[in-house]
Structure formats: C-alpha cells, structure tokens
mmCIF file of C-alpha atoms and ligand atoms in Angstrom:
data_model
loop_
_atom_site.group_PDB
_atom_site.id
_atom_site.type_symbol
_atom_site.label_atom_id
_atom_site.label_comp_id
_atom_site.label_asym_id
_atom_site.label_seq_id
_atom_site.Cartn_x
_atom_site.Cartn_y
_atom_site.Cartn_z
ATOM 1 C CA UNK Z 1 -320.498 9.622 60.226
ATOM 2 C CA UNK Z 2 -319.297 13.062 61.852
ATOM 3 C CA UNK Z 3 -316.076 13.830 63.015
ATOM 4 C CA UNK Z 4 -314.375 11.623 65.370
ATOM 5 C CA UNK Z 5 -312.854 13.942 68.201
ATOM 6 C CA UNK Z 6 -310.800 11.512 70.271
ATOM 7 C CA UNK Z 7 -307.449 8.849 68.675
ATOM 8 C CA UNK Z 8 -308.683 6.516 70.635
ATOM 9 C CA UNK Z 9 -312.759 6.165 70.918
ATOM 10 C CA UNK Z 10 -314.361 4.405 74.205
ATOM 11 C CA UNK Z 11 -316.780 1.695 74.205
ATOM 12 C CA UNK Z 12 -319.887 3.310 73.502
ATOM 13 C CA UNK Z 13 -318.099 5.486 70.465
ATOM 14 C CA UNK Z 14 -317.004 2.339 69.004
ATOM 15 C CA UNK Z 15 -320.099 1.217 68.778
ATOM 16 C CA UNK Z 16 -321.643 3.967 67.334
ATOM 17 C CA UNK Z 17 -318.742 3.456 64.948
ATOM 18 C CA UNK Z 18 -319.383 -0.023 64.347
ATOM 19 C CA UNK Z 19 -323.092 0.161 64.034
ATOM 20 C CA UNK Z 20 -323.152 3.110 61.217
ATOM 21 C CA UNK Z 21 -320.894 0.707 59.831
ATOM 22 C CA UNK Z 22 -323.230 -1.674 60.098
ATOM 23 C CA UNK Z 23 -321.130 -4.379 61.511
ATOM 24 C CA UNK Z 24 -323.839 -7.135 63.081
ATOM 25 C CA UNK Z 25 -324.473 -7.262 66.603
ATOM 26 C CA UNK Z 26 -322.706 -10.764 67.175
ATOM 27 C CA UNK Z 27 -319.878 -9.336 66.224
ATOM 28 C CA UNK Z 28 -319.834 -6.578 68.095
ATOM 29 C CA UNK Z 29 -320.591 -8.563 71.470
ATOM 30 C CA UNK Z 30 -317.271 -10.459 70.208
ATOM 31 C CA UNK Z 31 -315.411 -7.487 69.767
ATOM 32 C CA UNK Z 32 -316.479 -6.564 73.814
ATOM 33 C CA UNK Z 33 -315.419 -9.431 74.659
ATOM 34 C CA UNK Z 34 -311.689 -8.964 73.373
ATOM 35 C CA UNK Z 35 -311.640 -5.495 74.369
ATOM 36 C CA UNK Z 36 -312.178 -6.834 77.962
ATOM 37 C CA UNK Z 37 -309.409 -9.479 77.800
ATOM 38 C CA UNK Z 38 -307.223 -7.403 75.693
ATOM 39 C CA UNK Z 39 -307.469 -4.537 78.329
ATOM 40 C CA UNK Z 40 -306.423 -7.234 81.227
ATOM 41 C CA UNK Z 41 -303.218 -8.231 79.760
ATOM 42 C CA UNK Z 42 -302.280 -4.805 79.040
ATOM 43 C CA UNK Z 43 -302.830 -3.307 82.310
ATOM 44 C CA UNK Z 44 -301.014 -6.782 83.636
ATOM 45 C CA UNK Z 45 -297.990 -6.391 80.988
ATOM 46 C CA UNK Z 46 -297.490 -2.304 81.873
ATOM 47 C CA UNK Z 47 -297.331 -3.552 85.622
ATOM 48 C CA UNK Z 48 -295.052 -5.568 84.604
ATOM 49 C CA UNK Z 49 -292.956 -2.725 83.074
ATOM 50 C CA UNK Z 50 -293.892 -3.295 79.704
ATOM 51 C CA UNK Z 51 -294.566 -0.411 77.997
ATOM 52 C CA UNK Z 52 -297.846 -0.092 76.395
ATOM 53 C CA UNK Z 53 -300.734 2.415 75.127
ATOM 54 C CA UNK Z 54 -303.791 0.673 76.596
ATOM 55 C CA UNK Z 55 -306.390 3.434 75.574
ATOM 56 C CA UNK Z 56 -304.724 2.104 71.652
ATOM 57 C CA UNK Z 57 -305.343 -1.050 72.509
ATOM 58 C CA UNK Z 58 -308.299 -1.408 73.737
ATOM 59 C CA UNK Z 59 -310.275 0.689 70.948
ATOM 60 C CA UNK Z 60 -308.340 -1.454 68.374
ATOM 61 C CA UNK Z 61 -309.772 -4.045 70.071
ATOM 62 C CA UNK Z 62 -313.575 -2.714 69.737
ATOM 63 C CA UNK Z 63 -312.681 -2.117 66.010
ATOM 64 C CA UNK Z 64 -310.905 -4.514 64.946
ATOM 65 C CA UNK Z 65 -313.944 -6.820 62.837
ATOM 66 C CA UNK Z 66 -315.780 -4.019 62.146
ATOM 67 C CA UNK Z 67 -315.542 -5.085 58.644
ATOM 68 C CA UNK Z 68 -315.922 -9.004 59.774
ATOM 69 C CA UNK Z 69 -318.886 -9.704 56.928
ATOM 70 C CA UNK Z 70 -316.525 -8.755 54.150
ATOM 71 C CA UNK Z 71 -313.136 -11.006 52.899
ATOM 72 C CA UNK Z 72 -309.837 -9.197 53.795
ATOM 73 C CA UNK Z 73 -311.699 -7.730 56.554
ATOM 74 C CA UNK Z 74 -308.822 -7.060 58.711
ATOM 75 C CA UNK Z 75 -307.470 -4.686 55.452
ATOM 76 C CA UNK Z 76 -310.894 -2.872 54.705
ATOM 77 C CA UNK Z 77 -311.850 -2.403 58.129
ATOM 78 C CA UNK Z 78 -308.174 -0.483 58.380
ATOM 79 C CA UNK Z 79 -309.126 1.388 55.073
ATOM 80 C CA UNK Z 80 -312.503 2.313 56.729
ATOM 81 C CA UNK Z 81 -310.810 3.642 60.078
ATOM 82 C CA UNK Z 82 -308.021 5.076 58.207
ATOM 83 C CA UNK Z 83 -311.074 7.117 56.193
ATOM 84 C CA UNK Z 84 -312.984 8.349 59.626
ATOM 85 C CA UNK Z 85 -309.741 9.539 60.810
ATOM 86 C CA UNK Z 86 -308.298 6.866 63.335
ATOM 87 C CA UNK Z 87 -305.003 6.204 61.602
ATOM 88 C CA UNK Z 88 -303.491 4.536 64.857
ATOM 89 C CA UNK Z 89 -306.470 1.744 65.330
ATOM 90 C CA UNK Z 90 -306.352 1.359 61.592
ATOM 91 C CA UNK Z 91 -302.550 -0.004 61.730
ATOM 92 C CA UNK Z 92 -302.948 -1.696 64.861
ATOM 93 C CA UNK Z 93 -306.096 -4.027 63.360
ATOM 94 C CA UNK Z 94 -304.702 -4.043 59.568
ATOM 95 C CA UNK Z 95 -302.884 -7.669 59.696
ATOM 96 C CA UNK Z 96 -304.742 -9.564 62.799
ATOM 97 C CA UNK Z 97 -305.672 -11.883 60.740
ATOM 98 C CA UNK Z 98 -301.719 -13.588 59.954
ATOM 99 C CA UNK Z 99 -300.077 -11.095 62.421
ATOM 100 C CA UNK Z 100 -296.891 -12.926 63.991
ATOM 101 C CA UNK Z 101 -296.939 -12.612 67.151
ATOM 102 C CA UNK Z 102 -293.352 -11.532 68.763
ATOM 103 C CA UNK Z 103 -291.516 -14.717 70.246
ATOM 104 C CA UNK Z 104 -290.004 -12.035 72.556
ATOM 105 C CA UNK Z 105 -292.050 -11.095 75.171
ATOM 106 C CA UNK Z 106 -290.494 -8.249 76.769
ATOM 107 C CA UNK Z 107 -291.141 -6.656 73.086
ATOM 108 C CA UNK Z 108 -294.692 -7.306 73.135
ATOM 109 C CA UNK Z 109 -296.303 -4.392 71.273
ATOM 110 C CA UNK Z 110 -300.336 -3.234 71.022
ATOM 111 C CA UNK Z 111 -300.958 -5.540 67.987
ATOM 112 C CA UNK Z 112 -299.460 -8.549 69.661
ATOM 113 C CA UNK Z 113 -302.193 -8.148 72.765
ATOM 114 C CA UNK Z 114 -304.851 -7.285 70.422
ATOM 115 C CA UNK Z 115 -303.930 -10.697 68.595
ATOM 116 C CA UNK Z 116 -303.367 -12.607 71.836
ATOM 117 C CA UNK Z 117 -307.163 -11.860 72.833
ATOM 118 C CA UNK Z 118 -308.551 -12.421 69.852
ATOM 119 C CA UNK Z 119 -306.781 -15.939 69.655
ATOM 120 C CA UNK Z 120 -308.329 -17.089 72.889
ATOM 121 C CA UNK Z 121 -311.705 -16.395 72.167
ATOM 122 C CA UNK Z 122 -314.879 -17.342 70.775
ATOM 123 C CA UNK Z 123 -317.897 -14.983 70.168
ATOM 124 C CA UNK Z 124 -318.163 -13.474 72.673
ATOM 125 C CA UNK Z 125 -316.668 -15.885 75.497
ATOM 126 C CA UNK Z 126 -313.099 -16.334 76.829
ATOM 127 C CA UNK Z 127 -311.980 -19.823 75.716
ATOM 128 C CA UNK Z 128 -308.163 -19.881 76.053
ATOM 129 C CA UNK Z 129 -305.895 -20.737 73.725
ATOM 130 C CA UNK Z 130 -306.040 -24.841 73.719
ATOM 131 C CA UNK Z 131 -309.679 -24.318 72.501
ATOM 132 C CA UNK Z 132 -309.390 -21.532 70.626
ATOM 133 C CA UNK Z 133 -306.483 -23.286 68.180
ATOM 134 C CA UNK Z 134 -308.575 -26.514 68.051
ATOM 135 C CA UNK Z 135 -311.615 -24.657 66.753
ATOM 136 C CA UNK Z 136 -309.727 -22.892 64.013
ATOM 137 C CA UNK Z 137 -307.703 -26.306 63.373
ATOM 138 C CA UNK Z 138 -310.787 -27.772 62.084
ATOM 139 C CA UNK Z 139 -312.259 -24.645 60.307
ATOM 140 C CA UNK Z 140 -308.980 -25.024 58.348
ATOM 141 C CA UNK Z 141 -308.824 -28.623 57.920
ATOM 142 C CA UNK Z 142 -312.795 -28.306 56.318
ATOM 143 C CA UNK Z 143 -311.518 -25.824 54.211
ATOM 144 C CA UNK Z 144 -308.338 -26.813 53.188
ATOM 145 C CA UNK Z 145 -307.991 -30.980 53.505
ATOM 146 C CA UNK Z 146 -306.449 -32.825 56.548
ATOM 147 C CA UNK Z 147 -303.042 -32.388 54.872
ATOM 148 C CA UNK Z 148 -302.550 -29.787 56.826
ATOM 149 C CA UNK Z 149 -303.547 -30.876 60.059
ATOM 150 C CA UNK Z 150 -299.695 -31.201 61.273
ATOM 151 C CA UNK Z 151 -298.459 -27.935 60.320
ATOM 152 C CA UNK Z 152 -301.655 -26.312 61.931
ATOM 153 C CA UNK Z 153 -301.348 -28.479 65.487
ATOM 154 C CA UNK Z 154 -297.167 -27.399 65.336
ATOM 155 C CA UNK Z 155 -298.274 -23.942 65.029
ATOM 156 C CA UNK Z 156 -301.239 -24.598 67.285
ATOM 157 C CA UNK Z 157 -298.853 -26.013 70.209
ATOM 158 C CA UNK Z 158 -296.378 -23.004 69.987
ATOM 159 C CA UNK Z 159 -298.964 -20.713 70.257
ATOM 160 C CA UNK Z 160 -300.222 -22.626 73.825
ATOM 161 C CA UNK Z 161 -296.846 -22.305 74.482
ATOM 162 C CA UNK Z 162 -296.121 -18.992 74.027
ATOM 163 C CA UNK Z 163 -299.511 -18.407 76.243
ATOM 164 C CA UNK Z 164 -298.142 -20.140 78.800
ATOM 165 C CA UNK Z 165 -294.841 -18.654 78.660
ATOM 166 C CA UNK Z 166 -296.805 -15.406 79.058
ATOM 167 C CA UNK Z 167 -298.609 -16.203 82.123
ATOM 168 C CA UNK Z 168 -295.593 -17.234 83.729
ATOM 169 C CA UNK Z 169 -294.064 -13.782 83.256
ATOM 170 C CA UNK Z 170 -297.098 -12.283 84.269
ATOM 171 C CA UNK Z 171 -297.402 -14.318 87.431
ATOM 172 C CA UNK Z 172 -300.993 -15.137 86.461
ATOM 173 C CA UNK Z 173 -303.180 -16.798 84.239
ATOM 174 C CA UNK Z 174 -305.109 -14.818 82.125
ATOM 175 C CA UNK Z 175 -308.393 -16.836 83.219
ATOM 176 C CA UNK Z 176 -308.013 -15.403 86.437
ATOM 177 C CA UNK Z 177 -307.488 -12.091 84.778
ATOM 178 C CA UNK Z 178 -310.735 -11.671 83.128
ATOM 179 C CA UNK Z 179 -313.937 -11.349 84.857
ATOM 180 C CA UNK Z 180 -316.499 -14.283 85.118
ATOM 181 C CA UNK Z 181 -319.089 -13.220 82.950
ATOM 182 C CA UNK Z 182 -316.941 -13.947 79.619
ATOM 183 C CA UNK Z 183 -315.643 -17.137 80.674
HETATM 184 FE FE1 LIG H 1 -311.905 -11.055 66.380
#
C-alpha cells in the first residue's frame, strides 16, 4: 500500500484500502451502507448546531470492519489504519464494538454516529434500531445462554430509546433520512 495523501480518504480510496486489505466484499457493501446513514445524521446533527467533522466520520465509517474476519477486529483494524497513516479513523473505529454511546445528545461526538449507524443496520440494509437489537439479542443469547436475555432487552430498549430521543431532536426520523435503496 503507498502513501495515503488525504486524513480522511473518500469512498473509492477506502476501498482500495479495504480491498489490499483484503477485507471481503460483503463487508465492504456493509461498510457503504453505514457510511451512507452515518453521513445523514451528521449532516442532520451539524444543522442542528452540533458540531461535527463529517469528512472523519464518514471515512471511519468505510473503515471501520476492515479487519471484520479477524477477533478484536475493531482493535486490529485501528492498528492497521494507525500503520497506513490514518491516526484519526484509527481512534474513531478502535472501540465500536462496546463503545458507550453518550446519554447526552448535545455531546454527541464522531464515534457516537459512527456507532449509531452501525447499530441500525444489517449488511448492507438500513434496519433501525428495534431490529437491529433483536438480531444481536439472539446472536448473544446462542452464544452465551438465555440468562442473559434480560440484561440484553434492558440495554436493547434504552438504546430504541435513545434513537428515538434522537429523532425527536432532529425533527426527523432517520428512515426518512436515508435514501431508499438501503432500506
Ligand atoms: Fe459494522
């Protein structure tokens, strides 16, 4: 891989980035995907005087399961990014996995709208977050017993929550955000 000139690397760069990696091509649709929604809520959220760096956001977006094959992906896809040079997209994607999201929303920072896209889709379609959490509910519960279904549905419900508190500052849902094509 040669020298990355830009912080913040556009769509087709990404995928360059992505596919010397060799991250597989589902993935990268996913990753699209998320860029697309993550970009909407940003550009919604600065309207809304919340200050943000969308050109950050939306390559952390593209980059952000580049190492999605491998466990701790989250950490050695940041160690990978960190290595070719883009030290911001590296920290933004380097805890999506457990990230907290702020409860505050007038604080909401780069990694919180990375994480809020991610968390409302699937592949590479826009599912919202009721869906989303039920999907990754029963991932868990396959994994790790149904004992602990209730602490996964509490967290689930604040989560659809905290979406919904979101939309209502925005003054929109984020399904009528995002174009049709990803819903
Ligand atoms: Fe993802």
């Amino acid at each position: 891989m040669g020298e990355i000139k830009t912080k913040y690397p556009n769509r087709e760069e990404c995928k360059k980035i992505m596919e010397d990696y060799g991250t597989p091509e589902r993935v990268i649709k996913h990753t699209e995907t998320v860029a697309l929604i993550a970009q909407k809520i940003a550009e919604r959220l600065k309207d809304k005087g919340i200050k943000l760096n969308i050109p950050l956001i939306v390559s952390s977006a593209y980059l952000h399961d580049i190492a999605r094959s491998e466990s701790k992906h989250d950490i050695k896809g940041a160690e990978y990014l960190k290595k070719i040079g883009l030290y911001e997209v590296a920290e933004v994607i380097r805890d999506h996995t457990f990230h907290k999201i702020t409860d505050n929303i007038s604080e909401i920072d780069e990694i919180d709208v990375l994480c809020l896209a991610d968390r409302m889709t699937i592949e590479d379609r826009f599912v919202g977050p009721e869906r989303r959490m039920e999907y990754i509910i029963n991932k868990a519960i396959l994994k790790f017993g149904e004992d602990k279904r209730d602490e996964l549905e509490e967290k689930a419900k604040s989560f659809v929550r905290y979406v919904h508190e979101l939309e209502i500052f925005m003054g929109k849902k984020i399904e009528d955000l995002i174009p049709n094509n990803i819903k």
